[in-house]
Coordinates of C-alpha atoms and ligand atoms in Angstrom, one line a residue:
M1 CA 70.4 110.4 41.7
S2 CA 71.8 112.4 38.8
S3 CA 74.6 109.9 38.4
V4 CA 72.1 107.0 38.2
E5 CA 70.3 108.9 35.4
S6 CA 73.4 109.5 33.6
I7 CA 74.3 105.7 33.7
K8 CA 70.9 105.0 32.3
D9 CA 71.5 107.6 29.6
I10 CA 74.8 106.1 28.7
K11 CA 73.3 102.6 28.5
E12 CA 70.5 103.9 26.2
R13 CA 73.0 105.7 24.0
K14 CA 75.2 102.6 23.8
H15 CA 72.1 100.6 22.9
R16 CA 71.2 103.1 20.2
N17 CA 74.8 103.0 18.9
R18 CA 74.7 99.3 18.8
G19 CA 71.5 99.3 16.9
F20 CA 73.0 101.8 14.5
C21 CA 76.2 99.8 14.1
S22 CA 74.3 96.6 13.4
F23 CA 72.1 98.4 10.9
V24 CA 75.3 99.7 9.1
K25 CA 76.8 96.2 9.2
T26 CA 73.7 94.7 7.7
M27 CA 73.6 97.3 4.9
L28 CA 77.3 96.9 4.1
L29 CA 76.8 93.1 4.0
K30 CA 73.9 93.5 1.6
V31 CA 75.9 95.8 -0.7
F32 CA 78.8 93.3 -0.6
L33 CA 76.6 90.3 -1.4
F34 CA 74.7 92.2 -4.1
T35 CA 78.0 93.3 -5.8
R36 CA 79.5 89.8 -5.4
Y37 CA 76.4 88.3 -7.0
Y38 CA 76.8 90.4 -10.1
I39 CA 80.5 89.9 -10.3
D40 CA 79.9 86.2 -10.4
I41 CA 77.4 86.7 -13.2
L42 CA 79.9 88.8 -15.1
I43 CA 82.6 86.1 -14.6
D44 CA 80.2 83.6 -16.2
V45 CA 79.4 85.9 -19.1
I46 CA 83.1 86.5 -19.9
F47 CA 84.0 82.8 -19.6
G48 CA 80.9 81.9 -21.6
Y49 CA 81.9 84.3 -24.4
F50 CA 85.3 82.5 -24.8
N51 CA 84.1 79.0 -24.2
D52 CA 80.5 78.4 -25.3
S53 CA 81.4 77.7 -28.9
K54 CA 83.9 75.0 -27.9
R55 CA 81.3 72.8 -26.4
V56 CA 81.3 69.2 -27.7
P57 CA 78.4 66.8 -26.9
I58 CA 79.0 63.2 -25.9
K59 CA 77.6 60.4 -28.1
K60 CA 74.2 58.9 -27.4
C61 CA 73.9 55.6 -25.7
T62 CA 73.1 52.6 -28.0
N63 CA 73.6 49.8 -25.5
P64 CA 71.1 49.7 -22.5
I65 CA 73.6 47.7 -20.4
I66 CA 75.5 50.9 -19.6
L67 CA 72.5 52.5 -17.9
E68 CA 71.9 49.7 -15.5
S69 CA 72.9 49.8 -11.9
A70 CA 75.9 47.8 -10.8
T71 CA 73.6 45.7 -8.5
S72 CA 71.3 44.8 -11.4
L73 CA 74.3 43.9 -13.6
A74 CA 75.6 41.6 -10.9
Q75 CA 72.2 40.0 -10.6
K76 CA 71.9 39.4 -14.3
I77 CA 75.4 37.8 -14.4
R78 CA 74.4 35.6 -11.5
K79 CA 71.2 34.6 -13.3
R80 CA 73.1 33.9 -16.5
E81 CA 71.0 36.6 -18.3
L82 CA 74.2 38.4 -19.2
T83 CA 77.8 37.3 -19.3
S84 CA 80.5 39.3 -17.6
E85 CA 82.3 39.6 -21.0
E86 CA 79.2 41.3 -22.5
V87 CA 79.1 43.7 -19.5
V88 CA 82.8 44.6 -19.6
Q89 CA 82.7 44.9 -23.4
A90 CA 79.7 47.3 -23.2
F91 CA 81.6 49.6 -20.8
V92 CA 84.9 49.4 -22.8
D93 CA 82.9 50.4 -25.9
R94 CA 81.3 53.2 -24.0
I95 CA 84.6 54.6 -22.7
K96 CA 86.0 54.5 -26.2
E97 CA 83.0 56.6 -27.3
V98 CA 83.0 59.2 -24.5
N99 CA 86.6 59.5 -23.3
P100 CA 87.9 61.5 -26.3
V101 CA 85.5 64.2 -25.2
L102 CA 85.8 63.8 -21.4
N103 CA 89.4 62.8 -20.8
A104 CA 88.2 61.1 -17.7
L105 CA 90.0 57.7 -17.9
V106 CA 93.8 58.1 -17.9
D107 CA 95.0 54.5 -17.9
S108 CA 93.1 51.4 -19.0
R109 CA 93.4 47.6 -18.9
Y110 CA 90.7 46.7 -21.4
E111 CA 92.2 43.4 -22.7
A112 CA 93.1 42.2 -19.2
A113 CA 89.6 43.1 -18.0
L114 CA 88.0 41.2 -20.8
E115 CA 90.3 38.2 -20.0
D116 CA 89.2 38.4 -16.3
A117 CA 85.6 38.5 -17.4
R118 CA 85.9 35.5 -19.7
K119 CA 87.5 33.5 -16.9
I120 CA 84.5 34.3 -14.6
D121 CA 82.1 33.3 -17.4
R122 CA 83.9 30.0 -17.8
D123 CA 83.9 29.3 -14.1
I124 CA 80.1 30.1 -14.0
A125 CA 79.4 27.9 -17.0
N126 CA 81.4 24.9 -15.6
G127 CA 79.9 25.2 -12.1
T128 CA 83.2 26.2 -10.4
I129 CA 81.3 29.3 -9.1
L130 CA 78.4 28.4 -7.0
D131 CA 75.6 30.4 -5.5
V132 CA 77.5 30.8 -2.2
D133 CA 80.4 32.4 -4.2
F134 CA 78.0 35.0 -5.6
Q135 CA 77.0 35.9 -2.0
E136 CA 80.6 36.4 -1.0
K137 CA 81.3 38.2 -4.2
P138 CA 78.3 40.6 -4.7
F139 CA 79.9 42.3 -7.7
L140 CA 81.2 39.3 -9.5
G141 CA 81.9 40.1 -13.1
V142 CA 81.0 43.8 -12.8
P143 CA 83.6 46.4 -13.9
F144 CA 84.8 49.3 -11.7
T145 CA 87.0 52.3 -11.9
T146 CA 88.8 54.4 -9.3
K147 CA 90.9 57.5 -9.1
E148 CA 94.6 57.5 -10.2
S149 CA 95.7 58.6 -6.8
S150 CA 94.8 55.1 -5.4
A151 CA 97.2 52.2 -5.9
V152 CA 95.8 49.6 -8.3
K153 CA 98.6 47.1 -9.1
G154 CA 100.1 47.7 -12.6
M155 CA 98.1 50.9 -13.2
S156 CA 99.3 54.5 -13.4
F157 CA 100.0 56.0 -10.0
T158 CA 101.4 59.5 -10.5
L159 CA 99.0 61.6 -8.5
G160 CA 99.4 64.2 -11.3
I161 CA 102.9 65.0 -10.0
V162 CA 105.5 65.6 -12.8
K163 CA 108.3 63.9 -10.8
R164 CA 106.2 60.7 -10.8
R165 CA 105.6 60.6 -14.6
G166 CA 105.3 57.0 -15.7
R167 CA 105.0 55.6 -12.2
R168 CA 102.9 52.5 -11.8
A169 CA 101.5 51.0 -8.6
T170 CA 103.2 47.8 -7.4
F171 CA 100.4 46.9 -5.0
D172 CA 96.7 47.4 -4.4
A173 CA 95.3 49.9 -2.0
D174 CA 93.3 48.2 0.8
Y175 CA 90.0 49.2 -0.6
I176 CA 91.0 47.9 -4.1
T177 CA 91.7 44.5 -2.5
L178 CA 88.2 44.6 -1.0
I179 CA 86.4 45.5 -4.2
K180 CA 88.4 43.0 -6.2
N181 CA 87.6 40.3 -3.6
A182 CA 83.9 41.2 -4.1
G183 CA 84.4 40.0 -7.7
A184 CA 84.6 43.4 -9.5
I185 CA 87.0 43.9 -12.4
C186 CA 89.1 47.0 -12.8
L187 CA 88.7 48.8 -16.1
G188 CA 91.2 51.5 -15.4
V189 CA 92.0 54.6 -13.4
T190 CA 90.7 58.2 -13.7
N191 CA 92.0 61.7 -13.7
I192 CA 92.5 63.8 -10.6
P193 CA 93.9 67.3 -9.7
Q194 CA 97.5 67.4 -8.7
L195 CA 97.8 65.5 -5.3
N196 CA 93.9 65.6 -5.2
L197 CA 94.0 69.1 -3.8
W198 CA 91.6 71.1 -5.9
Q199 CA 87.9 71.5 -6.8
E200 CA 88.6 71.0 -10.5
T201 CA 90.3 68.0 -12.2
H202 CA 93.4 69.1 -14.1
N203 CA 97.1 68.2 -13.9
P204 CA 100.2 68.6 -16.2
L205 CA 100.5 64.8 -16.9
F206 CA 96.9 64.1 -18.1
G207 CA 95.3 67.5 -18.8
I208 CA 91.8 68.6 -17.9
T209 CA 88.7 66.4 -17.5
N210 CA 85.4 67.7 -19.1
N211 CA 81.9 67.6 -17.8
P212 CA 79.6 65.2 -19.7
Y213 CA 76.7 67.7 -19.4
N214 CA 78.7 70.5 -21.0
S215 CA 82.3 69.9 -22.0
T216 CA 83.2 73.5 -21.3
R217 CA 82.4 73.0 -17.6
N218 CA 84.2 71.9 -14.5
V219 CA 83.7 68.3 -13.3
G220 CA 84.7 69.2 -9.7
G221 CA 87.6 67.5 -7.9
S222 CA 89.3 65.6 -6.8
S223 CA 87.4 62.5 -7.9
G224 CA 86.4 64.4 -11.1
G225 CA 87.4 61.7 -13.5
E226 CA 85.3 59.2 -11.7
A227 CA 82.1 61.4 -11.6
S228 CA 82.5 62.4 -15.2
L229 CA 82.9 58.8 -16.5
L230 CA 80.1 57.5 -14.3
A231 CA 77.7 60.1 -15.4
A232 CA 78.6 59.4 -19.1
G233 CA 77.9 55.7 -18.7
G234 CA 81.6 54.7 -18.8
T235 CA 81.6 52.8 -15.5
P236 CA 79.0 51.2 -13.3
L237 CA 81.0 51.1 -10.0
S238 CA 83.0 54.1 -8.9
I239 CA 85.1 54.7 -5.8
G240 CA 86.9 57.9 -4.7
T241 CA 88.3 59.6 -1.7
D242 CA 87.1 62.7 0.1
I243 CA 89.1 65.1 2.4
G244 CA 87.3 68.3 1.6
G245 CA 84.4 67.3 -0.7
S246 CA 86.4 65.3 -3.2
V247 CA 83.6 62.7 -3.7
R248 CA 80.7 65.1 -3.2
I249 CA 81.9 68.1 -5.3
P250 CA 82.3 66.0 -8.5
A251 CA 79.1 64.1 -7.7
F252 CA 77.3 67.4 -7.5
M253 CA 78.8 68.8 -10.7
C254 CA 78.2 65.6 -12.7
G255 CA 74.7 64.8 -11.3
V256 CA 75.4 61.5 -9.6
F257 CA 75.1 60.3 -6.0
G258 CA 78.2 60.5 -3.8
H259 CA 78.4 59.1 -0.3
K260 CA 81.1 60.1 2.2
P261 CA 80.8 57.5 4.9
T262 CA 81.4 57.8 8.6
S263 CA 85.1 58.2 9.2
H264 CA 87.6 55.5 10.2
L265 CA 85.6 52.5 8.8
I266 CA 87.5 52.0 5.6
S267 CA 91.3 51.7 5.4
T268 CA 93.0 54.5 3.5
A269 CA 96.2 52.5 3.0
G270 CA 97.4 52.9 -0.6
T271 CA 95.7 56.2 -1.3
T272 CA 98.2 58.9 -2.2
F273 CA 101.1 58.5 0.3
R274 CA 98.9 57.1 3.1
D275 CA 99.5 53.9 5.0
G276 CA 96.1 53.7 6.7
K277 CA 97.6 54.2 10.2
E278 CA 96.7 57.9 10.5
E279 CA 95.6 58.9 14.0
Q280 CA 94.0 62.1 12.8
T281 CA 92.6 62.4 9.3
M282 CA 89.6 63.8 7.6
V283 CA 90.1 61.7 4.5
V284 CA 87.6 58.9 3.8
I285 CA 87.1 56.4 1.0
G286 CA 83.8 57.4 -0.7
L287 CA 81.5 56.0 -3.3
L288 CA 79.8 57.3 -6.3
A289 CA 76.7 55.8 -8.0
R290 CA 74.1 56.6 -10.7
K291 CA 71.4 54.9 -8.6
T292 CA 71.0 54.8 -4.9
V293 CA 70.4 51.0 -5.0
D294 CA 74.2 50.6 -5.4
L295 CA 75.2 52.6 -2.3
I296 CA 74.5 50.1 0.4
P297 CA 75.9 47.0 -1.3
L298 CA 79.1 48.9 -2.2
L299 CA 79.3 50.4 1.3
K300 CA 79.1 46.9 2.8
V301 CA 81.9 45.7 0.6
L302 CA 84.2 48.6 1.5
T303 CA 83.5 48.6 5.3
A304 CA 83.9 44.8 5.3
E305 CA 83.9 43.6 9.0
K306 CA 83.2 47.1 10.2
A307 CA 79.9 47.1 8.4
T308 CA 78.4 45.8 11.6
K309 CA 79.0 49.3 13.1
L310 CA 76.5 50.7 10.7
K311 CA 72.8 49.8 10.5
L312 CA 72.8 49.1 6.8
D313 CA 70.1 46.4 6.8
E314 CA 67.8 48.3 9.2
K315 CA 64.4 49.1 7.7
V316 CA 64.0 52.9 7.7
I317 CA 60.6 54.6 7.6
V318 CA 61.5 57.8 5.9
R319 CA 58.5 59.8 7.0
N320 CA 59.5 59.2 10.6
I321 CA 63.0 60.6 10.2
K322 CA 63.3 64.1 11.8
I323 CA 64.3 66.4 9.0
R324 CA 66.3 69.5 9.9
Y325 CA 67.7 72.0 7.4
I326 CA 70.1 74.9 7.1
D327 CA 69.9 76.9 3.9
N328 CA 71.7 80.0 4.9
V329 CA 75.2 79.5 6.3
N330 CA 76.2 83.2 6.3
D331 CA 79.7 82.3 5.1
I332 CA 80.7 85.4 3.2
T333 CA 83.6 83.6 1.5
I334 CA 81.1 81.6 -0.5
S335 CA 79.4 83.2 -3.6
P336 CA 75.8 84.2 -3.0
F337 CA 73.3 81.4 -3.6
R338 CA 71.6 81.6 -7.0
R339 CA 67.8 81.3 -7.2
E340 CA 67.9 77.9 -9.0
M341 CA 69.8 76.5 -6.1
K342 CA 67.4 78.0 -3.5
E343 CA 64.5 76.6 -5.4
T344 CA 66.1 73.1 -5.6
F345 CA 66.7 73.2 -1.8
N346 CA 63.2 74.4 -1.1
R347 CA 61.7 71.6 -3.3
A348 CA 63.4 69.1 -1.1
V349 CA 62.3 70.8 2.2
K350 CA 58.7 71.1 0.8
H351 CA 58.7 67.4 -0.1
F352 CA 59.5 66.5 3.5
K353 CA 56.9 69.0 4.8
E354 CA 54.4 67.0 2.9
I355 CA 55.4 63.5 3.9
S356 CA 57.1 63.7 7.3
T357 CA 55.2 62.9 10.5
T358 CA 57.0 65.9 12.3
P359 CA 57.5 69.0 10.2
P360 CA 61.1 69.8 9.1
E361 CA 62.8 72.2 11.4
E362 CA 65.1 75.0 10.2
L363 CA 68.3 75.3 12.2
N364 CA 70.4 78.3 12.7
I365 CA 73.9 77.2 13.9
E366 CA 76.4 80.0 13.8
G367 CA 79.5 77.8 13.7
T368 CA 78.8 76.5 10.2
K369 CA 80.1 79.8 8.9
F370 CA 83.6 78.9 10.1
A371 CA 83.8 75.9 7.9
G372 CA 86.8 77.2 5.9
K373 CA 88.8 78.2 8.9
L374 CA 88.1 75.0 10.8
W375 CA 89.0 72.9 7.7
K376 CA 92.3 74.8 7.3
Y377 CA 93.1 74.1 10.9
W378 CA 92.3 70.4 10.7
M379 CA 94.2 70.0 7.4
S380 CA 97.3 71.2 9.3
Q381 CA 96.8 68.4 11.8
E382 CA 96.5 65.6 9.2
S383 CA 98.8 62.7 10.1
G384 CA 100.7 60.6 7.7
V385 CA 100.9 63.2 4.9
N386 CA 102.9 66.4 4.4
F387 CA 101.6 68.5 1.5
M388 CA 104.8 70.5 1.0
K389 CA 106.9 67.3 0.9
D390 CA 104.4 65.1 -0.9
I391 CA 104.0 67.5 -3.8
T392 CA 107.7 67.0 -4.6
D393 CA 107.2 63.2 -4.4
R394 CA 109.0 63.3 -1.1
T395 CA 112.3 64.2 -2.8
G396 CA 112.5 67.5 -1.0
E397 CA 110.1 70.2 0.2
A398 CA 108.3 72.9 -1.7
N399 CA 109.0 76.5 -0.8
P400 CA 105.6 78.3 -1.0
I401 CA 107.1 81.8 -1.7
V402 CA 109.8 80.8 -4.1
D403 CA 107.6 78.3 -6.0
T404 CA 104.7 80.7 -6.3
I405 CA 107.0 83.4 -7.8
K406 CA 108.6 80.8 -10.1
H407 CA 105.2 79.6 -11.2
F408 CA 103.9 83.0 -12.2
T409 CA 107.2 84.1 -13.9
V410 CA 109.3 81.3 -15.5
G411 CA 106.7 78.5 -14.9
S412 CA 106.8 75.4 -12.8
E413 CA 105.8 71.7 -12.6
Y414 CA 102.9 72.7 -10.4
T415 CA 99.3 73.5 -11.4
T416 CA 97.9 76.9 -10.4
S417 CA 95.7 75.0 -7.9
T418 CA 98.8 73.7 -6.2
I419 CA 100.0 77.3 -6.0
Y420 CA 96.7 78.2 -4.4
N421 CA 97.4 75.6 -1.8
F422 CA 100.8 77.2 -1.2
I423 CA 99.2 80.6 -0.9
N424 CA 96.7 79.2 1.5
K425 CA 99.5 77.9 3.6
L426 CA 101.0 81.4 3.8
L427 CA 97.6 82.9 5.0
P428 CA 97.2 83.3 8.8
S429 CA 96.3 80.0 10.6
P430 CA 93.3 79.9 12.9
N431 CA 94.1 79.8 16.6
E432 CA 94.4 76.2 17.9
D433 CA 92.3 76.5 21.0
W434 CA 89.6 78.3 19.2
A435 CA 89.5 75.7 16.4
I436 CA 89.3 72.8 18.8
K437 CA 86.6 74.4 20.9
E438 CA 84.5 75.6 18.0
T439 CA 84.7 72.1 16.3
E440 CA 83.6 70.5 19.6
K441 CA 80.8 73.0 20.1
L442 CA 79.5 72.5 16.6
R443 CA 79.7 68.8 16.8
E444 CA 77.7 68.8 20.1
Q445 CA 75.1 71.2 18.7
L446 CA 74.5 69.1 15.6
L447 CA 74.6 65.8 17.5
A448 CA 71.9 67.1 19.8
K449 CA 69.7 68.0 16.8
L450 CA 70.4 64.9 14.7
G451 CA 70.5 62.1 17.3
N452 CA 70.0 58.6 15.9
N453 CA 66.9 59.5 13.9
G454 CA 67.6 62.8 12.2
V455 CA 69.1 64.1 9.0
L456 CA 70.1 67.6 8.0
L457 CA 69.5 69.0 4.5
Y458 CA 72.4 71.2 3.6
P459 CA 73.3 73.1 0.4
S460 CA 76.0 71.8 -1.9
A461 CA 77.1 74.9 -3.8
P462 CA 75.9 78.4 -4.7
F463 CA 75.5 77.4 -8.4
P464 CA 76.0 74.4 -10.7
A465 CA 79.2 73.5 -12.5
S466 CA 81.1 76.7 -13.7
Y467 CA 83.3 77.1 -16.7
H468 CA 86.8 75.5 -16.5
H469 CA 89.1 77.4 -14.3
A470 CA 86.5 79.8 -13.0
A471 CA 87.0 78.2 -9.5
Y472 CA 90.3 80.2 -9.3
L473 CA 88.1 83.4 -9.1
R474 CA 85.9 82.0 -6.3
P475 CA 88.2 79.5 -4.5
W476 CA 86.2 79.2 -1.3
N477 CA 82.9 77.9 -2.8
F478 CA 83.8 74.4 -1.7
H479 CA 83.1 75.4 1.9
Y480 CA 79.7 73.8 2.0
F481 CA 81.4 70.5 1.7
V482 CA 84.3 70.7 4.1
I483 CA 82.4 71.2 7.3
W484 CA 81.4 67.5 7.2
N485 CA 85.0 66.4 6.9
V486 CA 85.9 68.5 9.9
L487 CA 83.0 66.9 11.9
K488 CA 83.5 63.5 10.3
F489 CA 79.7 63.1 9.7
P490 CA 78.4 60.8 6.9
V491 CA 76.9 62.7 4.0
T492 CA 75.2 61.8 0.8
Q493 CA 75.3 64.2 -2.2
V494 CA 72.0 63.9 -4.0
P495 CA 71.3 64.9 -7.6
M496 CA 68.0 66.8 -7.9
G497 CA 67.6 67.1 -11.7
L498 CA 69.0 69.7 -14.2
N499 CA 68.7 73.4 -14.4
K500 CA 67.5 75.4 -17.5
E501 CA 71.0 75.1 -19.0
G502 CA 71.0 71.3 -18.6
L503 CA 73.5 71.3 -15.7
P504 CA 72.9 69.1 -12.6
V505 CA 71.7 70.6 -9.3
G506 CA 71.6 68.9 -5.9
I507 CA 71.8 69.0 -2.2
Q508 CA 73.7 67.3 0.7
V509 CA 72.0 65.0 3.2
V510 CA 73.9 64.7 6.5
A511 CA 73.5 62.4 9.5
A512 CA 75.2 61.8 12.8
P513 CA 78.2 59.4 12.7
Y514 CA 77.2 55.7 12.1
Q515 CA 73.8 56.8 10.8
D516 CA 74.8 56.4 7.1
H517 CA 71.6 54.4 6.5
L518 CA 69.6 57.5 7.3
C519 CA 71.3 59.7 4.7
I520 CA 71.0 56.9 2.1
A521 CA 67.3 56.3 2.9
V522 CA 66.6 60.1 2.4
A523 CA 68.6 60.1 -0.8
K524 CA 66.5 57.2 -2.0
E525 CA 63.3 59.1 -1.2
L526 CA 64.6 62.2 -3.1
E527 CA 65.6 60.0 -6.0
K528 CA 62.0 58.6 -6.1
A529 CA 60.4 62.0 -5.8
F530 CA 62.7 64.0 -8.1
G531 CA 64.2 61.4 -10.5
G532 CA 67.8 61.4 -9.3
Y533 CA 70.5 61.0 -12.0
V534 CA 69.5 62.2 -15.5
P535 CA 71.7 60.9 -18.3
P536 CA 73.6 63.7 -20.1
F537 CA 73.1 61.9 -23.5
E538 CA 70.2 60.7 -25.6
T539 CA 69.2 57.1 -25.1
S540 CA 67.7 54.9 -27.8
Ligands
ELD1 C1 94.4 84.7 -4.7 C2 94.7 83.4 -4.0 C3 93.8 83.0 -3.0 C4 94.2 81.7 -2.5 C5 93.1 81.1 -1.6 C6 93.2 79.7 -1.6 C7 92.0 79.1 -1.0 C8 91.8 77.6 -1.2 C9 93.0 76.8 -1.1 C10 93.0 75.5 -1.2 C11 91.8 74.8 -1.3 C12 91.9 73.4 -1.6 C13 90.6 72.9 -2.1 C14 90.6 71.4 -2.0 C15 89.4 70.8 -2.4 C16 89.7 69.4 -2.3 C17 88.7 68.5 -2.2 C18 89.2 67.2 -1.7 N1 90.5 66.8 -2.0 O1 88.5 66.6 -0.9

């Protein structure tokens, strides 16, 4: 009998101890988050002290053409209300106005683009181009830009790697062929971080790209040149790539829409060193737009015959979509969420509480906090690329220890962001079995909640665009983005207006694979309700 009592006592004591331990853990976590919150503020105060006076505004917009959606420009060319030459000229003029401040476009083909436009105008005028051609070429006569890490024949193709200085592409990436076949005209290519692997756009060949909302701020990466130029009105059609947020991080920081489609629908051939035959990859071709109206037409062009796998023409009744949300991911590697971001997120949730037929449901899915670890594991499984070789332009192999020491002593050809990637490689790797099981578990949990009529509202970042280089002090803040690369779910980054300092804020809208039409429909609803893209310049 006494031994039974003592077992009970032991159990109670263990229970009390567990309660105490979890109390201590919670308190320590609170202290950690509180301290981190104020360290982040201090970082901003210090960076602000050195940078605020260097801010240069971009010029106001005097030509309304540059504010139109790509779809509307295509329609006006088709109806002969505008010529392609007028449209191309408007964007060339705008790039010349804004690029000295932004440093977004790094190689241009203005004269050749104008020549392409004049040819299209002549063909339209003399009846060589008929209505049926316009249907096959939905962006006929509309300019586009893309990132410098994608091959566009004749254009710079260095990937920001010093050994590739002066290198030009001798062919078109597969998606470039598709957009050109859709009638769009390339204006040039835009800046990227070295080999695309950072959340800020900076490399030794072309320098740093500035944010049009505040030139002292980060534009994100890696499609940072694209987002910066698009937001400033320098391009109407923009295409990037996304392996860890590369379309959505810049879209968030520059206040435009960014869509990462369902994986394996668009060929990656011709992007960095890829041949499009990768068996396992998280990279996808993604699109950026100022207006949601452009997302579906552009997605149709890029997915080509695979567009039938998506339901892009299906009518979506937004109030019937099941809205789920996660606003607290409990990933302690990410900076604590600032109030303005919480408020932004809550505004979106509240909106759907008001309009949805079933109330939005908050999810608590533990695995989302492992985003960084899972992404690191799946990055190590990428086929067709080898970071340590690619960074040397495949002339050898980088040595993470030697190159890191060299970088911080005598200097190197690498950016500090590349060195961070080396250091990341040296950090312990997650266990393979654990990573595979956790990814599968997370995928199943989310699929069960999203089905074919659900979307998930998810945070983008703990705060808006920081000062240049501040990302080195909080390198894991991109974790909100990477989980959707790990799971290969489609996501739309949605701008939700500006904060008090005039910087864009926003959220991510996620759906199950092949349900891209749902994220885009919800993005359209949020654009209608909250205004979407807000130009970073005066309009007259
Ligand atoms: C003190 C050094 C700590 C090093 C920690 C490094 C942690 C992060 C390392 C690499 C992150 C790469 C971020 C890539 C974001 C790229 C987005 C994309 N290309 O889709």
